[in-house]
Coordinates of C-alpha atoms (C1' of nucleotides) in Angstrom, one line a residue:
Chain A
M29 CA -45.7 -67.4 -3.8
P30 CA -48.8 -66.5 -4.2
G31 CA -48.3 -64.8 -1.1
R32 CA -46.1 -62.0 -2.4
L33 CA -49.5 -60.3 -3.9
L34 CA -50.9 -60.6 -0.5
A35 CA -47.7 -59.0 0.8
V36 CA -47.7 -56.0 -1.4
L37 CA -51.6 -55.7 -0.6
D38 CA -50.7 -55.7 2.7
S39 CA -49.0 -52.8 2.3
L40 CA -51.8 -50.5 1.1
T41 CA -54.6 -51.4 3.6
T42 CA -55.2 -54.0 6.6
F43 CA -57.3 -56.4 6.3
T44 CA -59.2 -59.3 8.4
P45 CA -58.3 -63.0 8.3
D46 CA -61.3 -63.4 5.4
D47 CA -60.2 -61.1 3.4
R48 CA -56.0 -62.4 3.6
A49 CA -57.7 -66.1 2.6
A50 CA -60.1 -64.4 -0.3
I51 CA -56.8 -63.2 -1.9
E52 CA -54.8 -66.1 -1.8
D53 CA -57.8 -67.5 -2.9
L54 CA -57.7 -65.1 -5.7
V55 CA -54.4 -66.1 -7.6
G56 CA -55.1 -69.5 -9.4
P57 CA -52.0 -72.3 -9.4
P58 CA -48.8 -70.4 -10.2
R59 CA -46.9 -70.8 -13.8
H60 CA -42.9 -70.8 -14.6
M61 CA -42.0 -68.6 -17.6
P62 CA -38.5 -69.0 -18.8
A63 CA -36.6 -65.4 -19.2
E64 CA -37.6 -63.3 -22.5
T65 CA -41.0 -64.6 -22.2
E66 CA -43.6 -62.3 -23.3
L67 CA -45.5 -62.9 -20.2
V68 CA -48.6 -60.5 -22.2
V69 CA -49.0 -59.9 -25.7
D70 CA -49.9 -56.4 -27.0
G71 CA -53.6 -56.6 -27.8
E72 CA -54.4 -60.3 -26.7
A73 CA -57.5 -60.3 -25.2
T74 CA -57.9 -63.4 -22.2
A75 CA -60.0 -63.9 -19.2
D76 CA -57.3 -63.2 -16.5
C77 CA -55.0 -60.8 -15.4
T78 CA -51.9 -61.8 -14.3
V79 CA -49.8 -60.8 -11.2
L80 CA -46.3 -61.6 -11.2
L81 CA -45.3 -63.8 -8.5
E82 CA -41.0 -63.5 -8.7
G83 CA -38.6 -62.5 -11.4
Q84 CA -38.6 -59.6 -13.0
A85 CA -40.2 -58.1 -16.2
F86 CA -40.7 -54.7 -18.1
R87 CA -44.3 -53.6 -19.8
H88 CA -43.9 -51.6 -23.0
K89 CA -45.0 -50.7 -26.1
T90 CA -43.3 -51.1 -29.6
L91 CA -44.3 -48.9 -33.1
A92 CA -44.7 -50.0 -36.2
D93 CA -41.1 -49.2 -37.0
G94 CA -39.6 -51.1 -34.4
R95 CA -39.1 -48.1 -32.1
R96 CA -39.8 -49.5 -28.0
Q97 CA -40.9 -47.4 -25.3
I98 CA -40.2 -49.2 -21.9
L99 CA -43.5 -47.6 -19.6
G100 CA -41.6 -49.2 -16.3
F101 CA -40.2 -52.2 -15.0
L102 CA -42.3 -55.0 -12.6
V103 CA -41.2 -56.3 -9.5
P104 CA -42.6 -59.5 -7.2
G105 CA -46.5 -58.5 -6.2
D106 CA -46.9 -55.8 -9.2
V107 CA -50.1 -57.1 -11.3
L108 CA -48.9 -57.2 -14.9
D109 CA -52.0 -56.3 -16.9
F110 CA -54.3 -54.3 -15.0
S111 CA -55.9 -52.6 -17.8
R112 CA -56.6 -55.8 -19.5
L113 CA -59.6 -56.6 -17.0
F114 CA -61.4 -53.8 -18.0
L115 CA -60.7 -52.4 -21.6
G116 CA -57.9 -54.9 -22.9
A117 CA -54.2 -54.6 -22.7
D118 CA -52.2 -51.8 -25.3
Y119 CA -48.9 -52.9 -24.1
G120 CA -46.5 -56.3 -23.8
V121 CA -45.2 -57.4 -20.7
T122 CA -41.5 -59.4 -21.7
A123 CA -39.8 -61.5 -18.8
L124 CA -36.2 -59.9 -17.7
T125 CA -35.7 -63.3 -15.7
A126 CA -37.3 -66.8 -15.4
C127 CA -40.4 -65.9 -13.0
Q128 CA -43.3 -67.0 -11.5
I129 CA -46.6 -65.5 -12.2
G130 CA -50.1 -66.3 -11.4
P131 CA -53.7 -65.5 -13.0
I132 CA -56.6 -63.9 -11.6
P133 CA -59.6 -64.9 -13.0
R134 CA -61.3 -62.1 -14.1
G135 CA -64.5 -63.1 -12.9
R136 CA -63.0 -63.6 -9.5
L137 CA -61.6 -60.1 -9.0
E138 CA -64.3 -58.8 -10.5
E139 CA -66.2 -60.4 -7.6
I140 CA -63.5 -59.6 -4.7
L141 CA -64.2 -56.6 -5.2
V142 CA -67.8 -56.1 -4.6
E143 CA -68.1 -58.7 -1.6
R144 CA -64.9 -57.2 0.5
P145 CA -64.4 -53.8 -0.3
R146 CA -61.1 -53.3 2.3
V147 CA -59.5 -55.2 -0.7
G148 CA -61.7 -53.3 -3.5
R149 CA -59.8 -50.8 -1.9
A150 CA -56.4 -52.4 -2.0
F151 CA -56.9 -52.8 -5.6
W152 CA -57.7 -49.4 -6.9
R153 CA -54.7 -48.2 -4.3
M154 CA -52.7 -50.3 -6.4
A155 CA -53.8 -48.8 -9.8
M156 CA -53.8 -45.7 -8.9
L157 CA -49.7 -46.1 -7.9
E158 CA -49.1 -47.4 -11.0
A159 CA -50.3 -44.8 -12.5
E160 CA -48.2 -42.4 -10.4
L161 CA -44.9 -43.6 -11.6
Q162 CA -46.3 -43.5 -15.2
R163 CA -47.0 -39.8 -14.5
E164 CA -43.7 -39.1 -12.8
W165 CA -41.9 -41.1 -15.9
M166 CA -43.7 -38.4 -18.2
I167 CA -42.0 -35.6 -16.2
G168 CA -38.7 -37.8 -16.5
M169 CA -39.0 -37.2 -20.2
G170 CA -40.2 -34.3 -21.0
R171 CA -38.0 -32.1 -18.7
R172 CA -35.2 -33.8 -17.0
S173 CA -31.8 -34.2 -18.5
A174 CA -30.3 -37.7 -19.8
Y175 CA -28.2 -37.9 -17.0
A176 CA -30.7 -37.4 -14.7
R177 CA -33.6 -39.7 -16.2
V178 CA -31.1 -42.6 -16.1
A179 CA -30.3 -41.9 -12.4
H180 CA -34.2 -41.3 -11.4
L181 CA -35.1 -45.0 -13.3
L182 CA -31.7 -46.3 -11.5
C183 CA -32.9 -45.0 -8.1
E184 CA -36.8 -46.0 -8.2
A185 CA -35.5 -49.6 -9.7
F186 CA -33.4 -49.7 -6.2
L187 CA -36.3 -48.7 -3.8
R188 CA -39.0 -50.6 -5.9
L189 CA -36.5 -54.0 -5.4
R190 CA -35.4 -53.6 -2.0
N191 CA -38.9 -53.4 -0.6
V192 CA -39.7 -56.5 -1.8
G193 CA -36.5 -57.9 -0.4
M194 CA -34.4 -57.9 -3.6
T195 CA -31.5 -56.2 -2.7
Y196 CA -28.2 -57.2 -1.2
G197 CA -27.4 -53.6 0.9
A198 CA -26.4 -51.8 -2.0
R199 CA -26.0 -54.4 -4.6
C200 CA -29.3 -55.4 -6.3
R201 CA -30.0 -57.7 -9.6
F202 CA -31.4 -55.9 -12.2
P203 CA -31.1 -57.7 -15.2
V204 CA -31.5 -55.2 -18.1
T205 CA -29.6 -53.8 -20.9
Q206 CA -27.8 -50.4 -21.6
T207 CA -30.8 -51.4 -24.6
H208 CA -33.8 -51.4 -22.1
L209 CA -32.4 -48.6 -20.1
A210 CA -32.2 -46.7 -23.3
D211 CA -35.5 -47.4 -24.3
A212 CA -37.0 -46.5 -21.3
A213 CA -35.5 -43.1 -20.5
G214 CA -36.3 -42.3 -24.3
L215 CA -32.7 -42.1 -24.9
S216 CA -30.2 -43.7 -27.9
G217 CA -28.5 -46.7 -26.9
V218 CA -25.1 -45.1 -27.5
H219 CA -25.8 -42.0 -25.3
T220 CA -27.4 -44.4 -23.0
N221 CA -24.3 -46.0 -22.1
R222 CA -22.3 -42.8 -22.5
V223 CA -24.7 -41.9 -19.4
L224 CA -23.7 -44.6 -17.8
Q225 CA -20.2 -43.8 -17.7
S226 CA -20.4 -40.6 -16.3
L227 CA -22.4 -41.9 -13.2
R228 CA -19.7 -44.5 -13.0
Q229 CA -16.8 -41.5 -13.0
N230 CA -18.5 -39.4 -10.8
G231 CA -18.6 -42.4 -8.4
L232 CA -22.7 -43.0 -8.0
I233 CA -23.0 -46.3 -9.1
T234 CA -21.2 -49.5 -10.7
F235 CA -23.4 -51.3 -13.2
R236 CA -21.8 -54.7 -14.8
A237 CA -23.2 -58.5 -15.3
R238 CA -26.5 -57.3 -14.6
E239 CA -25.5 -55.6 -10.9
L240 CA -26.6 -52.5 -9.8
I241 CA -24.5 -51.4 -7.2
V242 CA -25.4 -48.0 -5.7
L243 CA -22.2 -46.8 -4.0
D244 CA -23.2 -42.9 -3.0
W245 CA -26.8 -43.4 -2.9
P246 CA -27.2 -38.9 -1.6
G247 CA -25.2 -38.2 -4.9
L248 CA -27.8 -40.5 -6.8
I249 CA -30.5 -39.3 -5.5
A250 CA -29.2 -35.0 -6.4
A251 CA -28.2 -36.8 -10.0
A252 CA -31.6 -37.6 -10.4
E253 CA -33.5 -35.1 -8.6
F254 CA -35.3 -37.7 -6.8
D255 CA -38.3 -37.5 -4.2
P256 CA -39.0 -41.2 -3.4
H257 CA -42.5 -39.9 -2.1
Y258 CA -44.6 -40.6 -5.1
L259 CA -43.4 -44.1 -4.3
H260 CA -45.6 -44.9 -1.8
L261 CA -43.7 -47.2 -0.1
P262 CA -44.7 -48.3 3.0
S263 CA -42.1 -47.2 5.9
E264 CA -40.4 -50.7 5.9
P265 CA -40.1 -53.0 3.2
V266 CA -42.2 -56.4 2.3
S267 CA -39.8 -58.3 3.5
R268 CA -39.4 -61.9 2.5
G269 CA -40.0 -63.2 6.1
R270 CA -43.4 -62.3 5.9
V271 CA -44.0 -63.0 2.1
S272 CA -43.6 -66.6 3.7
A273 CA -45.1 -66.8 6.7
Q274 CA -48.2 -65.8 5.2
T275 CA -47.9 -68.1 2.6
A276 CA -47.1 -71.2 4.8
Chain B
M10 CA -75.2 -30.6 -15.8
P11 CA -73.9 -33.6 -13.5
G12 CA -75.6 -35.5 -16.6
R13 CA -71.9 -35.0 -18.2
L14 CA -70.3 -37.8 -15.6
L15 CA -73.0 -40.1 -16.6
A16 CA -73.1 -39.7 -20.2
V17 CA -69.1 -40.6 -19.9
L18 CA -69.9 -43.5 -17.9
D19 CA -72.9 -44.3 -19.8
S20 CA -70.5 -44.7 -23.0
L21 CA -68.4 -47.4 -20.7
T22 CA -71.0 -49.9 -19.8
T23 CA -74.9 -50.3 -19.5
F24 CA -77.0 -49.1 -16.7
T25 CA -79.8 -50.2 -15.2
P26 CA -82.4 -47.2 -14.2
D27 CA -81.4 -47.7 -10.5
D28 CA -77.5 -47.3 -11.6
R29 CA -78.2 -44.0 -13.5
A30 CA -80.3 -42.5 -10.5
A31 CA -77.4 -43.7 -8.6
I32 CA -74.6 -41.7 -10.6
E33 CA -77.0 -38.8 -10.7
D34 CA -77.4 -38.7 -6.7
L35 CA -73.3 -39.3 -6.4
V36 CA -72.3 -35.5 -7.5
G37 CA -72.5 -33.0 -5.5
P38 CA -73.9 -29.6 -6.2
P39 CA -72.2 -27.8 -9.7
R40 CA -69.6 -25.0 -8.5
H41 CA -68.5 -22.1 -11.0
M42 CA -65.0 -21.7 -11.4
P43 CA -63.2 -19.0 -13.4
A44 CA -60.6 -19.3 -15.6
E45 CA -57.5 -19.9 -14.1
T46 CA -58.3 -21.3 -11.0
E47 CA -56.6 -24.4 -9.5
L48 CA -59.0 -27.0 -9.0
V49 CA -56.8 -29.1 -7.9
V50 CA -54.0 -28.5 -5.7
D51 CA -51.0 -30.2 -5.9
G52 CA -50.6 -32.2 -2.4
E53 CA -53.8 -31.2 -0.9
A54 CA -55.6 -33.8 0.7
T55 CA -59.4 -33.2 0.5
A56 CA -62.4 -35.6 1.1
D57 CA -64.0 -35.4 -1.9
C58 CA -62.8 -36.2 -5.5
T59 CA -64.3 -34.1 -8.6
V60 CA -65.5 -34.6 -11.6
L61 CA -65.0 -32.0 -14.7
L62 CA -69.0 -30.8 -15.7
E63 CA -68.4 -28.2 -18.1
G64 CA -65.1 -25.8 -19.1
Q65 CA -61.6 -27.5 -20.2
A66 CA -58.9 -28.0 -17.7
F67 CA -55.6 -29.6 -17.1
R68 CA -53.1 -31.4 -15.5
H69 CA -49.6 -30.8 -14.6
K70 CA -46.3 -31.3 -12.1
T71 CA -44.7 -28.8 -11.3
L72 CA -40.8 -28.8 -10.1
A73 CA -39.0 -26.7 -8.0
D74 CA -37.2 -24.5 -10.0
G75 CA -40.5 -23.7 -12.1
R76 CA -40.2 -26.4 -15.5
R77 CA -43.8 -28.0 -16.0
Q78 CA -45.4 -30.7 -17.5
I79 CA -48.6 -31.4 -18.6
L80 CA -50.0 -34.4 -17.8
G81 CA -53.2 -34.6 -19.8
F82 CA -56.2 -32.2 -21.0
L83 CA -59.6 -32.7 -19.2
V84 CA -62.5 -32.1 -21.0
P85 CA -66.2 -32.6 -19.3
G86 CA -66.8 -35.9 -18.3
D87 CA -63.5 -36.0 -16.7
V88 CA -62.7 -37.2 -13.6
L89 CA -59.5 -34.7 -12.0
D90 CA -58.4 -36.7 -9.5
F91 CA -59.1 -40.0 -9.0
S92 CA -55.5 -40.7 -7.5
R93 CA -56.8 -38.3 -4.6
L94 CA -59.7 -40.9 -3.4
F95 CA -57.2 -42.7 -2.4
L96 CA -53.5 -42.0 -2.6
G97 CA -53.4 -37.8 -2.6
A98 CA -53.1 -36.2 -5.4
D99 CA -49.3 -35.6 -6.9
Y100 CA -50.2 -33.0 -9.5
G101 CA -52.2 -29.9 -9.9
V102 CA -55.4 -29.3 -12.1
T103 CA -55.8 -26.1 -13.5
A104 CA -58.8 -24.5 -15.1
L105 CA -58.2 -23.3 -18.6
T106 CA -61.8 -21.7 -19.5
A107 CA -64.2 -21.2 -16.9
C108 CA -65.3 -24.4 -15.3
Q109 CA -68.5 -26.2 -13.4
I110 CA -67.4 -29.3 -11.6
G111 CA -68.8 -31.3 -8.9
P112 CA -67.3 -32.5 -6.1
I113 CA -67.9 -36.5 -5.9
P114 CA -67.7 -37.5 -1.9
R115 CA -64.8 -40.2 -0.6
G116 CA -67.4 -42.0 1.2
R117 CA -69.9 -42.1 -1.4
L118 CA -67.9 -43.2 -3.9
E119 CA -67.1 -46.0 -2.3
E120 CA -69.6 -46.7 -0.8
I121 CA -71.3 -47.1 -4.7
L122 CA -68.4 -49.0 -6.1
V123 CA -69.3 -52.1 -3.2
E124 CA -73.2 -51.6 -3.9
R125 CA -73.2 -51.2 -7.5
P126 CA -70.9 -53.4 -9.2
R127 CA -72.0 -51.9 -12.7
V128 CA -71.1 -49.0 -11.9
G129 CA -67.8 -49.5 -9.8
R130 CA -66.8 -51.2 -13.5
A131 CA -67.3 -48.4 -15.3
F132 CA -65.2 -46.3 -12.6
W133 CA -62.6 -49.1 -13.3
R134 CA -62.1 -48.1 -17.0
M135 CA -62.5 -44.3 -16.7
A136 CA -59.2 -45.0 -15.0
M137 CA -57.6 -47.6 -16.7
L138 CA -58.6 -45.1 -19.8
E139 CA -56.8 -42.1 -18.1
A140 CA -53.7 -44.8 -17.9
E141 CA -53.9 -45.9 -21.5
L142 CA -53.4 -42.1 -22.4
Q143 CA -50.7 -41.6 -20.6
R144 CA -49.1 -44.3 -21.7
E145 CA -49.7 -42.9 -25.4
W146 CA -48.5 -39.4 -24.6
M147 CA -44.8 -41.8 -22.8
I148 CA -44.6 -43.1 -26.1
G149 CA -45.0 -39.6 -27.2
M150 CA -42.5 -37.9 -25.6
G151 CA -39.7 -40.9 -25.9
R152 CA -39.8 -42.0 -29.4
R153 CA -42.0 -39.6 -31.2
S154 CA -39.9 -35.7 -33.5
A155 CA -41.2 -33.0 -31.7
Y156 CA -43.3 -32.6 -35.1
A157 CA -45.4 -35.8 -34.7
R158 CA -45.7 -35.2 -30.8
V159 CA -47.4 -31.8 -31.1
A160 CA -49.9 -33.3 -34.0
H161 CA -50.4 -36.0 -32.4
L162 CA -51.4 -34.2 -29.2
L163 CA -54.0 -31.7 -31.5
C164 CA -55.1 -35.2 -33.1
E165 CA -56.2 -36.6 -29.2
A166 CA -57.6 -32.9 -28.1
F167 CA -59.9 -33.0 -31.6
L168 CA -61.4 -36.1 -30.7
R169 CA -62.0 -36.1 -27.6
L170 CA -63.0 -32.6 -27.5
R171 CA -65.6 -34.2 -30.6
N172 CA -66.2 -37.0 -28.4
V173 CA -68.5 -34.7 -26.1
G174 CA -69.8 -32.5 -28.0
M175 CA -67.4 -29.5 -28.4
T176 CA -66.9 -29.2 -31.9
Y177 CA -68.3 -26.9 -34.9
G178 CA -67.0 -29.4 -37.6
A179 CA -63.5 -29.6 -38.3
R180 CA -63.2 -26.4 -35.8
C181 CA -63.2 -26.2 -31.4
R182 CA -62.1 -24.3 -29.0
F183 CA -58.7 -25.1 -27.9
P184 CA -57.7 -22.9 -25.3
V185 CA -54.4 -23.5 -24.7
T186 CA -51.3 -20.9 -25.2
Q187 CA -48.1 -21.9 -27.2
T188 CA -46.4 -22.5 -23.7
H189 CA -49.0 -24.5 -22.8
L190 CA -48.5 -26.9 -25.6
A191 CA -44.9 -26.6 -25.1
D192 CA -45.0 -28.1 -21.7
A193 CA -47.6 -30.7 -22.9
A194 CA -45.0 -32.0 -25.1
G195 CA -41.3 -31.5 -23.6
L196 CA -40.5 -29.0 -25.6
S197 CA -39.6 -25.1 -25.5
G198 CA -41.9 -22.4 -26.3
V199 CA -40.1 -21.4 -29.0
H200 CA -39.6 -24.3 -30.9
T201 CA -43.3 -25.8 -30.2
N202 CA -44.0 -22.0 -32.0
R203 CA -41.6 -23.3 -35.2
V204 CA -43.8 -27.0 -35.5
L205 CA -46.7 -24.9 -35.5
Q206 CA -45.4 -23.2 -38.1
S207 CA -44.6 -25.6 -40.0
L208 CA -48.1 -27.5 -39.3
R209 CA -49.8 -24.7 -40.5
Q210 CA -46.7 -24.5 -43.9
N211 CA -48.2 -28.1 -44.4
G212 CA -51.9 -27.4 -44.8
L213 CA -52.7 -29.4 -41.7
I214 CA -54.3 -26.7 -39.2
T215 CA -55.2 -23.8 -38.2
F216 CA -54.3 -22.3 -34.5
R217 CA -55.2 -19.2 -33.8
A218 CA -56.7 -17.1 -31.3
R219 CA -57.1 -20.7 -28.9
E220 CA -59.4 -22.3 -31.5
L221 CA -58.4 -25.2 -33.6
I222 CA -59.4 -25.9 -36.9
V223 CA -58.2 -28.8 -38.6
L224 CA -57.7 -28.6 -42.2
D225 CA -56.5 -31.8 -43.2
W226 CA -57.4 -34.6 -40.9
P227 CA -56.0 -37.5 -42.6
G228 CA -52.5 -35.2 -43.2
L229 CA -52.7 -34.7 -38.9
I230 CA -53.0 -38.3 -38.5
A231 CA -49.9 -39.4 -40.8
A232 CA -48.1 -36.6 -39.1
A233 CA -48.7 -37.4 -35.9
E234 CA -48.6 -41.5 -36.3
F235 CA -52.2 -41.4 -34.7
D236 CA -53.9 -44.5 -34.2
P237 CA -57.2 -43.1 -32.9
H238 CA -57.9 -47.1 -30.7
Y239 CA -56.0 -45.9 -27.9
L240 CA -58.7 -43.6 -27.0
H241 CA -61.2 -46.2 -27.0
L242 CA -64.1 -44.1 -28.1
P243 CA -67.2 -45.0 -28.6
S244 CA -68.6 -45.0 -32.4
E245 CA -71.1 -42.0 -31.5
P246 CA -69.7 -39.0 -29.8
V247 CA -71.9 -38.7 -26.4
S248 CA -73.9 -36.2 -27.7
R249 CA -74.6 -33.2 -26.0
G250 CA -78.5 -33.9 -26.7
R251 CA -78.5 -36.9 -24.8
V252 CA -76.7 -35.5 -22.3
S253 CA -79.4 -32.6 -21.3
A254 CA -82.0 -35.1 -22.4
Q255 CA -80.7 -37.9 -19.2
T256 CA -80.5 -34.4 -17.4
A257 CA -83.7 -33.0 -17.8
Chain C
dC24 C1' -12.5 -71.4 -33.0
dG25 C1' -15.6 -68.4 -34.5
dT26 C1' -20.3 -66.3 -34.2
dC27 C1' -23.9 -63.5 -31.5
dT28 C1' -25.0 -60.3 -28.6
dA29 C1' -23.4 -56.5 -24.9
dG30 C1' -20.5 -52.7 -24.6
dT31 C1' -17.2 -49.4 -25.8
dT32 C1' -15.6 -45.3 -28.5
dG33 C1' -14.9 -41.8 -32.5
dA34 C1' -16.5 -38.4 -35.5
dT35 C1' -20.2 -36.3 -38.0
dT36 C1' -24.5 -34.4 -37.8
dC37 C1' -29.1 -32.4 -36.7
dG38 C1' -32.6 -31.5 -33.6
dC39 C1' -34.3 -28.8 -30.5
dC40 C1' -32.6 -25.6 -26.3
dT41 C1' -31.1 -21.1 -25.2
dC42 C1' -30.6 -15.9 -25.9
dA43 C1' -32.2 -11.8 -27.6
dA44 C1' -34.9 -9.0 -29.8
dG45 C1' -38.6 -7.6 -31.8
dT46 C1' -44.5 -7.7 -33.5
dG47 C1' -48.3 -8.5 -32.4
dT48 C1' -52.8 -7.9 -29.3
dT49 C1' -55.4 -7.1 -25.3
dG50 C1' -56.5 -5.0 -21.3
dT51 C1' -56.2 -1.2 -18.0
dG52 C1' -56.3 3.7 -16.0
dG53 C1' -55.4 8.5 -16.6
Chain D
dC2 C1' -59.8 8.1 -26.3
dC3 C1' -54.8 7.1 -25.6
dA4 C1' -50.8 5.6 -23.6
dC5 C1' -48.9 1.5 -22.0
dA6 C1' -48.6 -2.4 -19.6
dA7 C1' -48.4 -7.7 -20.0
dC8 C1' -48.7 -10.8 -22.2
dA9 C1' -48.6 -14.3 -26.0
dC10 C1' -46.8 -14.6 -30.5
dT11 C1' -42.8 -14.6 -33.7
dT12 C1' -38.1 -14.5 -35.7
dG13 C1' -32.7 -15.3 -35.8
dA14 C1' -28.2 -16.3 -33.9
dG15 C1' -25.6 -19.7 -32.1
dG16 C1' -24.8 -23.2 -28.9
dC17 C1' -25.4 -28.1 -27.1
dG18 C1' -27.4 -32.1 -26.1
dA19 C1' -28.2 -36.6 -28.3
dA20 C1' -28.9 -39.0 -32.3
dT21 C1' -26.6 -41.5 -35.8
dC22 C1' -23.1 -44.0 -38.6
dA23 C1' -19.4 -47.7 -38.4
dA24 C1' -15.9 -49.1 -35.9
dC25 C1' -14.1 -52.2 -32.5
dT26 C1' -13.5 -55.0 -28.2
dA27 C1' -14.8 -57.7 -24.6
dG28 C1' -17.2 -61.7 -22.7
dA29 C1' -21.2 -65.7 -23.4
dC30 C1' -22.0 -69.6 -25.4
dG31 C1' -21.8 -74.1 -29.1

DNA sequence: CGTCTAGTTGATTCGCCTCAAGTGTTGTGG
DNA sequence: CCACAACACTTGAGGCGAATCAACTAGACG
């Protein structure tokens, strides 16, 4: 499934067939990782960076005393550790489900950025997009109530999963615990639980057995003060069909 | 002073004289902007991005109802709007002091990224660094107390200003109001005031008339749980001397 | 069957917010 | 040169949102 990266990049620019081939060529042999694996270890220096091909994961920073902040959730097509290419990762990435990841050799990526301007531009876009998500989270933490923050998080997760074909109608598998949500929203576990309850009571969502069901999308958006613009999603999802077609 | 950009990039990689010339050539004629000017307008599309050559500014996002979140403070050498090059800015940048800014034509930058791999790499590093600061702020908002958060903010500001030669011993001009600090830390103005008072009472800082004086650096670092590693500062500041020498 | 983890609930505490009314301090125009 | 806005900062009182502490329940798994 290395086509996952291509599919995402594809949604960012227009490529020539040559570009496409180069991208396919860029990702090394996929590796399977069980759930809970540390896909990127904080502070570890490596020669590669990595793209998530299948599964879900999350990026996080953990303080000395154990307090953890989740920085983002990752879906197939996301690059786990852009920053490692140039500075070294200051965060960890942990698998939420069994995952498939593809190594992108550092040297090859640097070459392709130079040789293929269109591909370079697409990677820049991906990085800028990541930064934009980060900024939107900042707003949430700084200026939104716990209720809106959790709702916002769920909106974002749902749309990003839908974009890579991982939703089924209003449902999606979102295999996080309430503690994960708490660490993502900067809340305590107990309070996150209560927020989820009120989201349920308001008829906005169901969230059980790691499955999120959006019962009232307009309501959820309103609760979250959510504006999907910042996700820069293509009008059409990066469909599973296209992915496999290009991989074959 | 277009040398400001060169000086910062210089601290990130090693350049050939040709690279240097190309960078100098990249920045268009400097423009003077009075304090309070909107240097980057949220949502506005332009053909250029911009480097801050002199002065201080801040990046922010403002919600419909007026709540504002400051995303970062900018010092000379910082690029104001990387994201505008590839996606369009989802934030504003406002001048804190009178500023000098230099336009970087979009086309020229894209060319240089391709033609000069070393320069391209330096720009990537700059962007990754910006992302890393953002992540560190996230931790602050999510997992640090108001007291630690404000202290952290001041530590960061001080070191970044020192890095570009804008400190004088333990002093620096940091022309923000308490409201700015509040919006940066995700706090109310009133509480920020009280936090600053306790920082003063603990003998850590003085902050009056837009001047920050660090009275007890180890104390401030401890209060902030600050680890300067994430700033990736060069061991030696990007000195004013070097800047002017290279500009001349 | 017992253990482990995730989720739930209640009681209490506290950090931070909001409202409201001050005190400077700066700058501007009469 | 003084009066008075306008704005930054300060202080107090009161309330709320979220943290913390401490059980307790419910599945999941060996």
